CSV table of C-alpha atoms in Angstrom, one decimal:
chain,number,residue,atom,x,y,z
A,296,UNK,CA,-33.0,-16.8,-261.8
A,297,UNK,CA,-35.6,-18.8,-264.5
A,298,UNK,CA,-36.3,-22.4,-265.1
A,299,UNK,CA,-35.4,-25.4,-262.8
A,300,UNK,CA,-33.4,-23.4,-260.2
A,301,UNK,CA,-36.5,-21.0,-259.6
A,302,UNK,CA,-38.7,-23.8,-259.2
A,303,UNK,CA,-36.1,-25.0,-256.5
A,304,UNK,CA,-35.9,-22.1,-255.2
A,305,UNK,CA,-39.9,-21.5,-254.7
A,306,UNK,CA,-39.9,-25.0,-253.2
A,307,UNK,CA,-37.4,-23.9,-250.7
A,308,UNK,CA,-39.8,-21.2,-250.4
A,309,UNK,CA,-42.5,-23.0,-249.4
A,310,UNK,CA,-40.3,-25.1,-247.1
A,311,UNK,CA,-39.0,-21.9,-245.2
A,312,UNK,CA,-42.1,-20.8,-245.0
A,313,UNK,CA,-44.0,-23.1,-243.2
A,314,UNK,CA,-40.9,-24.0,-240.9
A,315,UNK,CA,-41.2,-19.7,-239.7
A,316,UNK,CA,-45.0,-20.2,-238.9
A,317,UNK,CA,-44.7,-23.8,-237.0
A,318,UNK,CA,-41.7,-24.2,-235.8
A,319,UNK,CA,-40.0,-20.4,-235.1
A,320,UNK,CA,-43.7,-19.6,-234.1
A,321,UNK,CA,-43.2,-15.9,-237.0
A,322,UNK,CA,-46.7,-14.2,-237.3
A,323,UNK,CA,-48.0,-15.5,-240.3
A,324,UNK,CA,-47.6,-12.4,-242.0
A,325,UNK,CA,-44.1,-11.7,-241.3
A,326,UNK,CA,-43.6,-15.0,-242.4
A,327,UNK,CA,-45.1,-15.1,-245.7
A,328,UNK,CA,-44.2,-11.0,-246.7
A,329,UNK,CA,-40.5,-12.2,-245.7
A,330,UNK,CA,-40.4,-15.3,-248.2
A,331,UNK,CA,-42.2,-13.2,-250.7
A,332,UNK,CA,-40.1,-11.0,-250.5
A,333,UNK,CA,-37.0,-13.4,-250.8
A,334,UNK,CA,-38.5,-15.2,-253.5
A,335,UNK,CA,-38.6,-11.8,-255.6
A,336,UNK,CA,-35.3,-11.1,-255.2
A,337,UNK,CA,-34.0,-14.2,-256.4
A,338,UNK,CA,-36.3,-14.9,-259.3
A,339,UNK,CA,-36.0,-12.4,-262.2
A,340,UNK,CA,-38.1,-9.6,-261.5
A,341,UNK,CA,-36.2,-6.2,-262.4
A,342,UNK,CA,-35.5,-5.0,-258.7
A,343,UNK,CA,-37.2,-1.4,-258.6
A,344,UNK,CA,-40.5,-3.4,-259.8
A,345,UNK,CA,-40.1,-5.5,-256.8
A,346,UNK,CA,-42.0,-2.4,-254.7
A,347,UNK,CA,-45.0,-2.5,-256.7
A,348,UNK,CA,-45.3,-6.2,-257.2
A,349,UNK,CA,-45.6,-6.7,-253.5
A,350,UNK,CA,-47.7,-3.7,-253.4
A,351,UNK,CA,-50.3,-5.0,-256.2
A,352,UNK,CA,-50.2,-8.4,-254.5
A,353,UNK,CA,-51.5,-6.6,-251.5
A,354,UNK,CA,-53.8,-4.3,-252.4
A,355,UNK,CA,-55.3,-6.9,-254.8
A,356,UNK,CA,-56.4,-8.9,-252.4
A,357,UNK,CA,-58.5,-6.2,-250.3
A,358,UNK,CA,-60.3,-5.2,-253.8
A,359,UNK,CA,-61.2,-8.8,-254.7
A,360,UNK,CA,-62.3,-10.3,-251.3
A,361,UNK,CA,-61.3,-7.5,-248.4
A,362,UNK,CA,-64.5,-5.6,-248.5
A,363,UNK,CA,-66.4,-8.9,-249.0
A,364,UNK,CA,-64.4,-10.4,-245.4
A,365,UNK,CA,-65.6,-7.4,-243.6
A,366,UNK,CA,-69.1,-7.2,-244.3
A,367,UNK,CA,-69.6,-11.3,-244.3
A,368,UNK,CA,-68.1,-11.1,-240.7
A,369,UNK,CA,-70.5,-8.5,-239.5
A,370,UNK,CA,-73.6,-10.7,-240.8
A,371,UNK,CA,-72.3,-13.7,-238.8
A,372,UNK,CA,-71.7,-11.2,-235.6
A,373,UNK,CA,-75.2,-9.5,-236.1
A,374,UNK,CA,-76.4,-13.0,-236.8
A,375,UNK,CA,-74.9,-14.3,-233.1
A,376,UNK,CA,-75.8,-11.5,-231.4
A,377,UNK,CA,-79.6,-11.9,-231.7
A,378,UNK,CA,-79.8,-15.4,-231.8
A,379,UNK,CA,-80.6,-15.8,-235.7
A,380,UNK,CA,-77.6,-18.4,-235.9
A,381,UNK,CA,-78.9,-20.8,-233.2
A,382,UNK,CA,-82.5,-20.6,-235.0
A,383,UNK,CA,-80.8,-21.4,-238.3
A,384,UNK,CA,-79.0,-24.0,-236.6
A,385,UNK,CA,-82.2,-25.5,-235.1
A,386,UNK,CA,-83.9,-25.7,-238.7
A,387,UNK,CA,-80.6,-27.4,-240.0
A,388,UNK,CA,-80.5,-30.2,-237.3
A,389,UNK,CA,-84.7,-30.1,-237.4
A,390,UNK,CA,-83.5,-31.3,-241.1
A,391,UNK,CA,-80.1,-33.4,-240.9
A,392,UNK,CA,-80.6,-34.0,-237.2
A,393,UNK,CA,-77.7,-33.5,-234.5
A,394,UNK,CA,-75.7,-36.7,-235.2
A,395,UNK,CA,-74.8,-34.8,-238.9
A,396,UNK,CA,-73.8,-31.3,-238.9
A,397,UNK,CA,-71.0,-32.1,-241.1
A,398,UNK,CA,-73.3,-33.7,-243.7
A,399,UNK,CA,-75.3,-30.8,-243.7
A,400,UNK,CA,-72.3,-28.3,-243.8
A,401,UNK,CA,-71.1,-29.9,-246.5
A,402,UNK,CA,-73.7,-29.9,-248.9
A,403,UNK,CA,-74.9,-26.2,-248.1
A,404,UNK,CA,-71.4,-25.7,-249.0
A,405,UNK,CA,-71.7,-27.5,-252.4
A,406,UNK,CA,-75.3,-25.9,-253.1
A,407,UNK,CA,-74.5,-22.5,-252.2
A,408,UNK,CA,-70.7,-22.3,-254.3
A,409,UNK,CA,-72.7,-23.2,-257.3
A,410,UNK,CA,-73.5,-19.2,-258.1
A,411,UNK,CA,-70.9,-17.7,-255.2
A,412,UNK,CA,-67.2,-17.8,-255.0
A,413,UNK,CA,-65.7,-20.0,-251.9
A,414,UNK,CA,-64.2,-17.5,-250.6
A,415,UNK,CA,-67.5,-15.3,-249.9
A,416,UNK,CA,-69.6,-18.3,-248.9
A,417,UNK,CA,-67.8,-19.7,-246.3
A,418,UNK,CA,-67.7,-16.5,-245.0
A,419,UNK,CA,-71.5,-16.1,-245.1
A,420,UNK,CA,-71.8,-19.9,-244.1
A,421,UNK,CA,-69.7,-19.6,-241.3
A,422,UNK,CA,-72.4,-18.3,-238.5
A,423,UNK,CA,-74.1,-21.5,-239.1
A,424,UNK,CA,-71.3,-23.9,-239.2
A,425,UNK,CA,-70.2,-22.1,-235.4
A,426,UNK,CA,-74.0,-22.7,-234.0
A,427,UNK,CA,-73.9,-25.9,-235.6
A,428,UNK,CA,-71.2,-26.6,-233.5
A,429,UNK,CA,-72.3,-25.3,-229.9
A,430,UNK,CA,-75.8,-26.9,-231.1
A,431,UNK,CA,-74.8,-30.1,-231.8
A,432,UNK,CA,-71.2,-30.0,-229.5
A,433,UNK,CA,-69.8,-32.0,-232.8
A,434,UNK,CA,-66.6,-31.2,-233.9
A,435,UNK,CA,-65.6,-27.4,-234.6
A,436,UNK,CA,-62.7,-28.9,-236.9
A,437,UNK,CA,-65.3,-31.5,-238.4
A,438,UNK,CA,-67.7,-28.7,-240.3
A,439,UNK,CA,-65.2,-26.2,-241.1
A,440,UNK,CA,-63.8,-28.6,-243.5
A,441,UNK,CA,-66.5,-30.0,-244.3
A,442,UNK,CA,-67.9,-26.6,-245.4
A,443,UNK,CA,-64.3,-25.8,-247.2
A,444,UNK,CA,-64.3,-28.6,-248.8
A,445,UNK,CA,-67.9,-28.5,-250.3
A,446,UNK,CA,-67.3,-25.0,-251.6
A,447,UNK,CA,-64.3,-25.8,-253.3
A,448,UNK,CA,-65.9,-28.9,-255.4
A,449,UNK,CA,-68.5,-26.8,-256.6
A,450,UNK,CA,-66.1,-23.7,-257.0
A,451,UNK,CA,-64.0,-25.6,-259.1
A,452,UNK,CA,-66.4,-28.2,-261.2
A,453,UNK,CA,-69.8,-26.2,-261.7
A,454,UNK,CA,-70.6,-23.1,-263.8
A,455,UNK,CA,-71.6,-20.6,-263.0
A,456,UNK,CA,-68.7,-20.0,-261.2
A,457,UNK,CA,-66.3,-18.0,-263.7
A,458,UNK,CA,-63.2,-20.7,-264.1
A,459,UNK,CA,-65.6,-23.5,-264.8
A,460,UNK,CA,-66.8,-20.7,-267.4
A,461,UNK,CA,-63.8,-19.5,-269.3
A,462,UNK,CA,-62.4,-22.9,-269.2
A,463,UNK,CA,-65.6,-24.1,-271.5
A,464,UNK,CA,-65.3,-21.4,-273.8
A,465,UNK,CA,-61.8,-21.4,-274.0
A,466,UNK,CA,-62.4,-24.8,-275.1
A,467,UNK,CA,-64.7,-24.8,-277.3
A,468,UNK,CA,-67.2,-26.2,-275.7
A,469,UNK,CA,-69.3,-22.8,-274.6
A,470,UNK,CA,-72.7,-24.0,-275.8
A,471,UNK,CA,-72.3,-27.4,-274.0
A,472,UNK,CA,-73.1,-25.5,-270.5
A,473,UNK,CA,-75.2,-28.1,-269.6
A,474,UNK,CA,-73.5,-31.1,-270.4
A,475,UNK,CA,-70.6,-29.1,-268.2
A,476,UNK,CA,-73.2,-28.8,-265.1
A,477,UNK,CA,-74.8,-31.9,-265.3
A,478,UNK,CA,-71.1,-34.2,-265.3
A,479,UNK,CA,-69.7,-31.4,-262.8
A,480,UNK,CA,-72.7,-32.4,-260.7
A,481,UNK,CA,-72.0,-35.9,-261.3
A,482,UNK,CA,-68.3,-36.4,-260.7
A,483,UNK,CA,-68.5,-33.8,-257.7
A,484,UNK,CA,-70.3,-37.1,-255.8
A,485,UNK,CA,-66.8,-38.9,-255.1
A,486,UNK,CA,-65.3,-35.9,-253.4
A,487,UNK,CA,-68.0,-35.3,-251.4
A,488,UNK,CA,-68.1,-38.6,-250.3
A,489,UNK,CA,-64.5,-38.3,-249.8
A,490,UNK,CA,-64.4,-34.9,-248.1
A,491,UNK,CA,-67.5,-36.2,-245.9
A,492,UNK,CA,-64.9,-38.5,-244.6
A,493,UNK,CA,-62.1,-37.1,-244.2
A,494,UNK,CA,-63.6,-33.9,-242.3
A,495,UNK,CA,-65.2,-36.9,-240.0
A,496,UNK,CA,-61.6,-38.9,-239.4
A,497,UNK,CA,-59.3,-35.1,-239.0
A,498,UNK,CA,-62.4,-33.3,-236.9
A,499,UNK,CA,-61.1,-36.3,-233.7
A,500,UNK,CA,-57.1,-35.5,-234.6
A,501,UNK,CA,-57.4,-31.8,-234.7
A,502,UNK,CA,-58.8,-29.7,-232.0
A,503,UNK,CA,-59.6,-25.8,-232.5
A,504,UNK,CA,-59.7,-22.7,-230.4
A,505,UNK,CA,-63.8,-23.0,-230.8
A,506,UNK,CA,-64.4,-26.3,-230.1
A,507,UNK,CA,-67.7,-26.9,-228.3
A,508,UNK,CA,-66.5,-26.7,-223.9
A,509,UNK,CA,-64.1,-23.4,-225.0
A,510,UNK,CA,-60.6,-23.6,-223.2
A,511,UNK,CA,-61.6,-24.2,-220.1
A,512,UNK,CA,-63.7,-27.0,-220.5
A,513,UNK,CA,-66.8,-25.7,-219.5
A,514,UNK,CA,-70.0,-26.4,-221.8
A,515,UNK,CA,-73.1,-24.2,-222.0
A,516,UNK,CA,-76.3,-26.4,-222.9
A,517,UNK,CA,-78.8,-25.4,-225.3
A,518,UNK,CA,-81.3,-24.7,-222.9
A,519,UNK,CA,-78.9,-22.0,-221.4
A,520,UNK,CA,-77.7,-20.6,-225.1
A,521,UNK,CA,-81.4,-20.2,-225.7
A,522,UNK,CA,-82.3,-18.3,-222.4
A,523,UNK,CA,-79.1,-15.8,-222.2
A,524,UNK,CA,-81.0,-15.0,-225.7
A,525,UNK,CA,-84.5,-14.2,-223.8
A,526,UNK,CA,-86.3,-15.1,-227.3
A,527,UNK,CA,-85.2,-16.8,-230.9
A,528,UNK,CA,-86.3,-14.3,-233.8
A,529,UNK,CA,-88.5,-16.2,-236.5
A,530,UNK,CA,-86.9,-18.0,-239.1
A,531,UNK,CA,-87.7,-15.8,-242.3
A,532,UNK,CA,-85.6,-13.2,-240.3
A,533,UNK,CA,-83.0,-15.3,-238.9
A,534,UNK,CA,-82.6,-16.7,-242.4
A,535,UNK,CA,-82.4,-13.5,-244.5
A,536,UNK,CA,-79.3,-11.9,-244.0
A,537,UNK,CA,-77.7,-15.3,-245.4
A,538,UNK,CA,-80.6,-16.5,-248.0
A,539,UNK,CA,-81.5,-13.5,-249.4
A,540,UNK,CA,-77.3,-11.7,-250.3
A,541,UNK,CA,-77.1,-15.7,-251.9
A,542,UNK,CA,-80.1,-15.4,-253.8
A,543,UNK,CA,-79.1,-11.9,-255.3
A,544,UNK,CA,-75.3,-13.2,-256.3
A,545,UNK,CA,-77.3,-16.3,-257.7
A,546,UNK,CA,-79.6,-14.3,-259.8
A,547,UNK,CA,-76.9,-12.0,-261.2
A,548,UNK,CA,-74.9,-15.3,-261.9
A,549,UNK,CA,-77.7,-16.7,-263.5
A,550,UNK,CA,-78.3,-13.5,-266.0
A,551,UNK,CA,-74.9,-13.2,-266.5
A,552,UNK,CA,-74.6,-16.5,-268.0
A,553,UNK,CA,-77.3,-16.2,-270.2
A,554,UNK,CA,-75.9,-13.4,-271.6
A,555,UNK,CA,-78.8,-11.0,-270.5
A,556,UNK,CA,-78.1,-7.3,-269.3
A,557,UNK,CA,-79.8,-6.7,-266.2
A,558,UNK,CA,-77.8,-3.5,-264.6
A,559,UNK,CA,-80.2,-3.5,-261.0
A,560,UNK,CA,-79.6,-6.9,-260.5
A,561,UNK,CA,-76.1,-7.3,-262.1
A,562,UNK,CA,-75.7,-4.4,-259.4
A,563,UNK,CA,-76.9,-6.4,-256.6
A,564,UNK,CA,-75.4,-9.3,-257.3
A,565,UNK,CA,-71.8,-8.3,-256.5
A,566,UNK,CA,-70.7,-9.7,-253.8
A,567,UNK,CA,-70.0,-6.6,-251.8
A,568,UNK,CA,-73.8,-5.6,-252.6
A,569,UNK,CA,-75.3,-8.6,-251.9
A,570,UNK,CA,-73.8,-8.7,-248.2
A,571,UNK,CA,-74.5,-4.7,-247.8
A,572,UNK,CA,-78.2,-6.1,-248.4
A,573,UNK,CA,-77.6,-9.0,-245.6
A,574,UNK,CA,-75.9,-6.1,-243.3
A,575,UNK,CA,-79.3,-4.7,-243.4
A,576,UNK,CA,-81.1,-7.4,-242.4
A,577,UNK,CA,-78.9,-7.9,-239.6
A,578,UNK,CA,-80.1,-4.7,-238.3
A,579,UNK,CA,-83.3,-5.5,-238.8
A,580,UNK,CA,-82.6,-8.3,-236.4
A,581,UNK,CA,-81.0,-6.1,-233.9
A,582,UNK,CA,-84.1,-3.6,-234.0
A,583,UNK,CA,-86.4,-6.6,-233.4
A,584,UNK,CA,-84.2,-7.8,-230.9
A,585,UNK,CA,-84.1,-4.6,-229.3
A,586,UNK,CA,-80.6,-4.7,-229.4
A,587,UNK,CA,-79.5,-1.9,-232.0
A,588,UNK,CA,-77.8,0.5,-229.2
A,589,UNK,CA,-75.3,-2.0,-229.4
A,590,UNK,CA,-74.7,-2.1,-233.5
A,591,UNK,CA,-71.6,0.6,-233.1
A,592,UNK,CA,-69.6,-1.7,-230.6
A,593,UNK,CA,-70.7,-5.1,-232.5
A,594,UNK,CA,-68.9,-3.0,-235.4
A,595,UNK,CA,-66.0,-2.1,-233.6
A,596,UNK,CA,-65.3,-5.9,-232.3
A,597,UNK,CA,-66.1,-7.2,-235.7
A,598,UNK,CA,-63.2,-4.5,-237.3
A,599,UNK,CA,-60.7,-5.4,-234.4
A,600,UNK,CA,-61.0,-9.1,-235.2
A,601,UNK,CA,-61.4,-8.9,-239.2
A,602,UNK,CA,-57.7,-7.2,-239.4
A,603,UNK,CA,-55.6,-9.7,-238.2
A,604,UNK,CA,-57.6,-12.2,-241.1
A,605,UNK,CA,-57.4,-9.3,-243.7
A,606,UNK,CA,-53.6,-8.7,-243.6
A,607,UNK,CA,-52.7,-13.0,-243.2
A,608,UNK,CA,-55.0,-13.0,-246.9
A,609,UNK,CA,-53.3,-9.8,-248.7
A,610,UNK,CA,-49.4,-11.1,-247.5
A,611,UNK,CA,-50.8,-14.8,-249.3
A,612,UNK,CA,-51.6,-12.0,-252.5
A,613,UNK,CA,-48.0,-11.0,-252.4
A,614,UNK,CA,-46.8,-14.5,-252.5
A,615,UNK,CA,-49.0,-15.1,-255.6
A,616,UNK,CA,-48.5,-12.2,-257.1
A,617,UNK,CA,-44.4,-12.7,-256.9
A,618,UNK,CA,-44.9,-15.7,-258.3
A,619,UNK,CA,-47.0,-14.6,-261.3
A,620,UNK,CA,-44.7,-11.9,-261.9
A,621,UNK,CA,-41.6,-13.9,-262.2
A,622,UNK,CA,-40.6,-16.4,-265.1
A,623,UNK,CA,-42.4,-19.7,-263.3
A,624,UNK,CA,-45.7,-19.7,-264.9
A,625,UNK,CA,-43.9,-19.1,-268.5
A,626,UNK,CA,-41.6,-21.5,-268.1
A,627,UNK,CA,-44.1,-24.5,-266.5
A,628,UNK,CA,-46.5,-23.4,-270.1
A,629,UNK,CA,-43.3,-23.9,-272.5
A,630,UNK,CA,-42.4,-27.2,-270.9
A,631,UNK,CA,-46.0,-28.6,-271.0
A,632,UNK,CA,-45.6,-30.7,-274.2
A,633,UNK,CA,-43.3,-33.0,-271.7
A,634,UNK,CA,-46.3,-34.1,-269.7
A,635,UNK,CA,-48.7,-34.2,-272.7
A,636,UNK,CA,-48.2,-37.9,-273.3
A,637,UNK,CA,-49.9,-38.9,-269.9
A,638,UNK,CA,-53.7,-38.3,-271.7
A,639,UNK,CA,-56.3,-36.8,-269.5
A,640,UNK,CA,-53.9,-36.6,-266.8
A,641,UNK,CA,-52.3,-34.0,-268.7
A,642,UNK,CA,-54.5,-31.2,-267.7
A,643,UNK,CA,-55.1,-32.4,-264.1
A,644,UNK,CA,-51.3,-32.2,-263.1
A,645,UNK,CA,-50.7,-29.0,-265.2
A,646,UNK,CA,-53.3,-27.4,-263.4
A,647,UNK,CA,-52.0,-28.7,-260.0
A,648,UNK,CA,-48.7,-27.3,-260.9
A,649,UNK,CA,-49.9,-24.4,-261.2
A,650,UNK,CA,-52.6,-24.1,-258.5
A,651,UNK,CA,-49.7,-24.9,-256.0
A,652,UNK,CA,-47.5,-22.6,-257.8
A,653,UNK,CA,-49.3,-19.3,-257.9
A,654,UNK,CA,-52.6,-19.9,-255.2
A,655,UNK,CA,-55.6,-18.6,-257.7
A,656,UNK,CA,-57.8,-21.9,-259.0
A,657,UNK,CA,-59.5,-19.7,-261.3
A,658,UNK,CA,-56.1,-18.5,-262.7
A,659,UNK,CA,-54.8,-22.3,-263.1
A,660,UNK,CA,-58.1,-22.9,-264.5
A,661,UNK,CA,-58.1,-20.4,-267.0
A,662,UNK,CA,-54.3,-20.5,-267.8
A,663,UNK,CA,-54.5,-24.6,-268.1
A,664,UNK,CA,-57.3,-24.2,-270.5
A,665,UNK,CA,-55.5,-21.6,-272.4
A,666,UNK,CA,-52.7,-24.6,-272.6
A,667,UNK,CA,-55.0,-27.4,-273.7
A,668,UNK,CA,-57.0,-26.1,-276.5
A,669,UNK,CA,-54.9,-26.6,-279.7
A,670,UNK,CA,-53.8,-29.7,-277.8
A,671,UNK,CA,-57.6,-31.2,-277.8
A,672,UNK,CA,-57.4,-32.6,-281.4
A,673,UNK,CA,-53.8,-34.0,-281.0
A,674,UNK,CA,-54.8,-35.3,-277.7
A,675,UNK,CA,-57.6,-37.1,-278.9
A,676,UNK,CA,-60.2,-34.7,-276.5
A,677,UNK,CA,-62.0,-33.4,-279.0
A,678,UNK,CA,-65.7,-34.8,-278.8
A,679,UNK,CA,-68.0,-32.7,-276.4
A,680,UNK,CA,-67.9,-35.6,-274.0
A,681,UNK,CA,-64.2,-35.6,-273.3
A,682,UNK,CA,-63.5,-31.8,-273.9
A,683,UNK,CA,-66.1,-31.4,-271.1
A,684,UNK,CA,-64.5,-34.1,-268.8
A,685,UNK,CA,-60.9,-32.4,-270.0
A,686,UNK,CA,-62.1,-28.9,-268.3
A,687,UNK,CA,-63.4,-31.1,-265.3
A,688,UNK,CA,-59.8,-33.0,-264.8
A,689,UNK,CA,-58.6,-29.1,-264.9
A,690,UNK,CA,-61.3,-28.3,-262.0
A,691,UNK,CA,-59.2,-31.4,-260.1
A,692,UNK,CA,-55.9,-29.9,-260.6
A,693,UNK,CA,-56.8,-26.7,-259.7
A,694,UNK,CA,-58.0,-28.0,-255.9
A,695,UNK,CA,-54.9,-29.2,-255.4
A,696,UNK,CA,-53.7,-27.5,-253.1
A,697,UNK,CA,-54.9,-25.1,-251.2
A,698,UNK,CA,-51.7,-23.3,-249.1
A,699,UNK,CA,-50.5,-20.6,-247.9
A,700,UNK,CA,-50.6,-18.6,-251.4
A,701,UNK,CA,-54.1,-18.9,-251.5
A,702,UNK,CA,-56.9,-16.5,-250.0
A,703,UNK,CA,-59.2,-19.5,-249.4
A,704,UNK,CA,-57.0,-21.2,-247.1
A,705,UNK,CA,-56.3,-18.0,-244.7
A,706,UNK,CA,-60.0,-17.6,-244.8
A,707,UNK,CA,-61.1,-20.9,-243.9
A,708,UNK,CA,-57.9,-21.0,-241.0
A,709,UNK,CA,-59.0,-18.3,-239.6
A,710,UNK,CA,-62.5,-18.1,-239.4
A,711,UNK,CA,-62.4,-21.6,-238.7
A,712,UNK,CA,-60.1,-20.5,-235.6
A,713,UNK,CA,-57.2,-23.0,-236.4
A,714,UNK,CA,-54.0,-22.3,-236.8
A,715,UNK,CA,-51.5,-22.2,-239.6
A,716,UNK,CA,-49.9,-25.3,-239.3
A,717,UNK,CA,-53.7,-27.1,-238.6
A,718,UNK,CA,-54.7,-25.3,-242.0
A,719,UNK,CA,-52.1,-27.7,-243.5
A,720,UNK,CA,-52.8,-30.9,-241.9
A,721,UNK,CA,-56.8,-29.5,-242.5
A,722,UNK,CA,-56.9,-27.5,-245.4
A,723,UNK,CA,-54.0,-28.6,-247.5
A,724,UNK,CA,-54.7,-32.2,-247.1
A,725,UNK,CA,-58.0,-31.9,-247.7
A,726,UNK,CA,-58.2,-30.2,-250.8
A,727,UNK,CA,-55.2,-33.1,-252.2
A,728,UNK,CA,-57.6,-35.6,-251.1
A,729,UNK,CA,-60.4,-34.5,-253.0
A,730,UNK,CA,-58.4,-33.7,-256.0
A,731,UNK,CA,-57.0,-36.8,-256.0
A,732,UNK,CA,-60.5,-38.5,-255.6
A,733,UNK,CA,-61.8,-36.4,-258.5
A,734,UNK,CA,-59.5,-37.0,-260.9
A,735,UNK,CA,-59.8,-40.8,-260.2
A,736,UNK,CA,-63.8,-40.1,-261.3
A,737,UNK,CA,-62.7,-38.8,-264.1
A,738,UNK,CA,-60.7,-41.1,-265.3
A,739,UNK,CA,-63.3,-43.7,-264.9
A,740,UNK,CA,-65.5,-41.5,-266.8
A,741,UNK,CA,-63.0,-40.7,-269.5
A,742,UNK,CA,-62.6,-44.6,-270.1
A,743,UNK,CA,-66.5,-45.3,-270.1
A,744,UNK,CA,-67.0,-42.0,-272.8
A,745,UNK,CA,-63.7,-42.6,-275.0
């Protein structure tokens, strides 16, 4: 099966999907391996390949983000463990004050996805966005979104990040870096604004299983979080295992894109370094806490609940992975010249398209940019001004949206305790409303620079 009827049938996909996980109440990953798995068989992928598609899918996913899950989950459990997440927390409201956690959530989020991927900084985020909430007893729902949503702006809009990146030089417009960050940084101000508002309006319709009171209603004050402590560790410390993996990936970012060789700190700059390096400091905090007989079983708990969120994330790999393997992608690229005619809204829906189709933004990034570049001149894109805004308009298109194909959105479900069907009325219509708010900046900026 190619063309229209495989793009049918991956809607249907889609459909059945989220129908097994909300309404038949499937696990997630039964869910999602069983559609994938439907999905291959009826799209044309030779049927002894199927196998190792589904397999690649999966064990993709642990390469690129499993290790980085696991050891970004033990920071934030070392980090609540000795109290470093309520200090952090303290300096944060000491800063934004308590009436604005999800202000402040969502601008760490925006700073902080400038050098790292989303998918690793909410992860290493997270511990304060939780003590945020029992801090500030705001909204659990409120600053996980908010903290999505801020990564994902910057993920999408702002080099160094490596779709931003590729798009630019794919482009032609490699040596207009700059010009790339500083309109990125510009037109990223109406989706945060937008995001800001929307994580305030859904944080009062949705409710998560960490909301501040728990299950049973019963709230512990600050006063009481602080004494079953005995003593807050000093902020250097309690910062570290966060500040200091976030300055090492934003270093090697840095060097990177200037095109200097650095091995040491290209080294530990990878994400799965970088965290190692926060892992430590975490035990540092233990050892001053005097708590490091307990690092084994703090381990042990953090494994237990890591696997469940590690094997939701590789079955959303298989989906993609089906998808890329089949004749979708291919046949959305050949028909592109039908939507050309629609100007710089061109490159924003191709890239939707494809962001919904296959879950990667970085691969509907790069893949749309691939599309657009002997387009430019026909199109009438071809000054630095409006090729820059053109791989912008991409950045839009590949937010939208974030589902059940794509890592980020089982990341930020889970460790922002919802579930599935929240992530969509969370998640998914978040990352629409932003990308729809983007590329409405854009467009204003495209007529003001034309």
């Amino acid at each position: 099966m190619t063309g229209v009827p495989l793009m049918i049938a991956f809607v249907v996909a889609v459909v059945l999907m989220i129908l097994a996980i909300s309404k038949l109440k499937i696990h997630p990953f039964l869910s999602i391996m069983g559609v994938s798995l439907l999905l291959a068989l009826v799209s044309d992928i030779v049927l002894t390949e199927i196998p190792g598609v589904i397999g690649a899918g999966f064990s993709g996913t642990f390469t690129s983000i499993g290790i980085v899950i696991i050891l970004g989950a033990l920071v934030g459990v070392l980090l609540e463990a000795t109290g470093a997440a309520l200090k952090m927390s303290d300096c944060v409201v000491k800063l934004v004050g308590k009436k604005n956690p999800e202000l402040a959530m969502l601008i760490m989020g925006w700073i902080v996805s400038i050098p790292v991927f989303c998918d690793s900084g909410f992860v290493v985020l997270n511990p304060i966005r939780k003590s945020l909430v029992k801090r500030t007893g705001k909204s659990s729902v409120a600053c996980t979104v908010a903290l999505s949503m801020g990564l994902y702006i910057a993920h999408c809009f702002i080099p160094p990040t490596p779709g931003p990146i590729a798009a630019a030089n794919t482009m032609g417009v490699g040596e207009h870096l700059l010009l790339l960050m500083g309109m990125g940084t510009l037109l990223s101000i109406p989706p945060l604004v937008a995001a800001f508002f929307f994580a305030k309006y859904i944080g009062k319709k949705v409710k998560a299983a960490d909301e501040a009171g728990g299950q049973d209603g019963t709230v512990q004050s600050y006063e009481e979080l602080v004494k079953s402590y005995g003593k807050l560790p000093n902020g250097f410390l309690a910062f570290a295992p966060i500040v200091v993996p976030i300055l090492l990936m934003a270093v090697s970012s840095a060097i990177s894109m200037a095109g200097v060789a650095v091995p040491i700190l290209t080294f530990l700059g990878t994400p799965i370094i970088a965290l190692a390096v926060g892992v430590l400091f975490g035990v540092i905090l233990l050892v001053q806490q005097k708590l490091l007989g307990k690092f084994y079983e703090l381990t042990n708990d953090t494994l237990k609940t890591v696997g469940p969120i590690l094997f939701v994330t590789a079955a959303g790999g298989v989906l993609g992975k089906v998808i890329a393997s089949s004749d979708m992608v291919n046949y959305i690229t050949e028909h592109a010249g039908a939507l050309s005619a629609i100007g710089i809204f061109f490159p924003f829906l191709l890239a939707a398209i494809l962001k919904s189709a296959q879950g990667s933004s970085t691969v509907a990034i790069t893949t749309t940019a691939g599309i657009m570049a002997p387009l430019m001149s026909v199109m009438g894109l071809n000054t630095p001004m409006l090729a820059v805004l053109t791989v912008i308009a991409i950045g839009a298109g590949a937010m939208t949206v974030s589902h059940a194909n794509d890592s980020y959105f089982w990341v930020v479900t889970n460790f922002g305790e919802m579930t599935p069907e929240q992530g969509y009325k969370t998640q998914t219509l978040g990352t629409l409303i932003i990308g729809i708010t983007s590329m409405v900046g854009v467009f204003i900026a495209y007529l003001i620079a034309r």
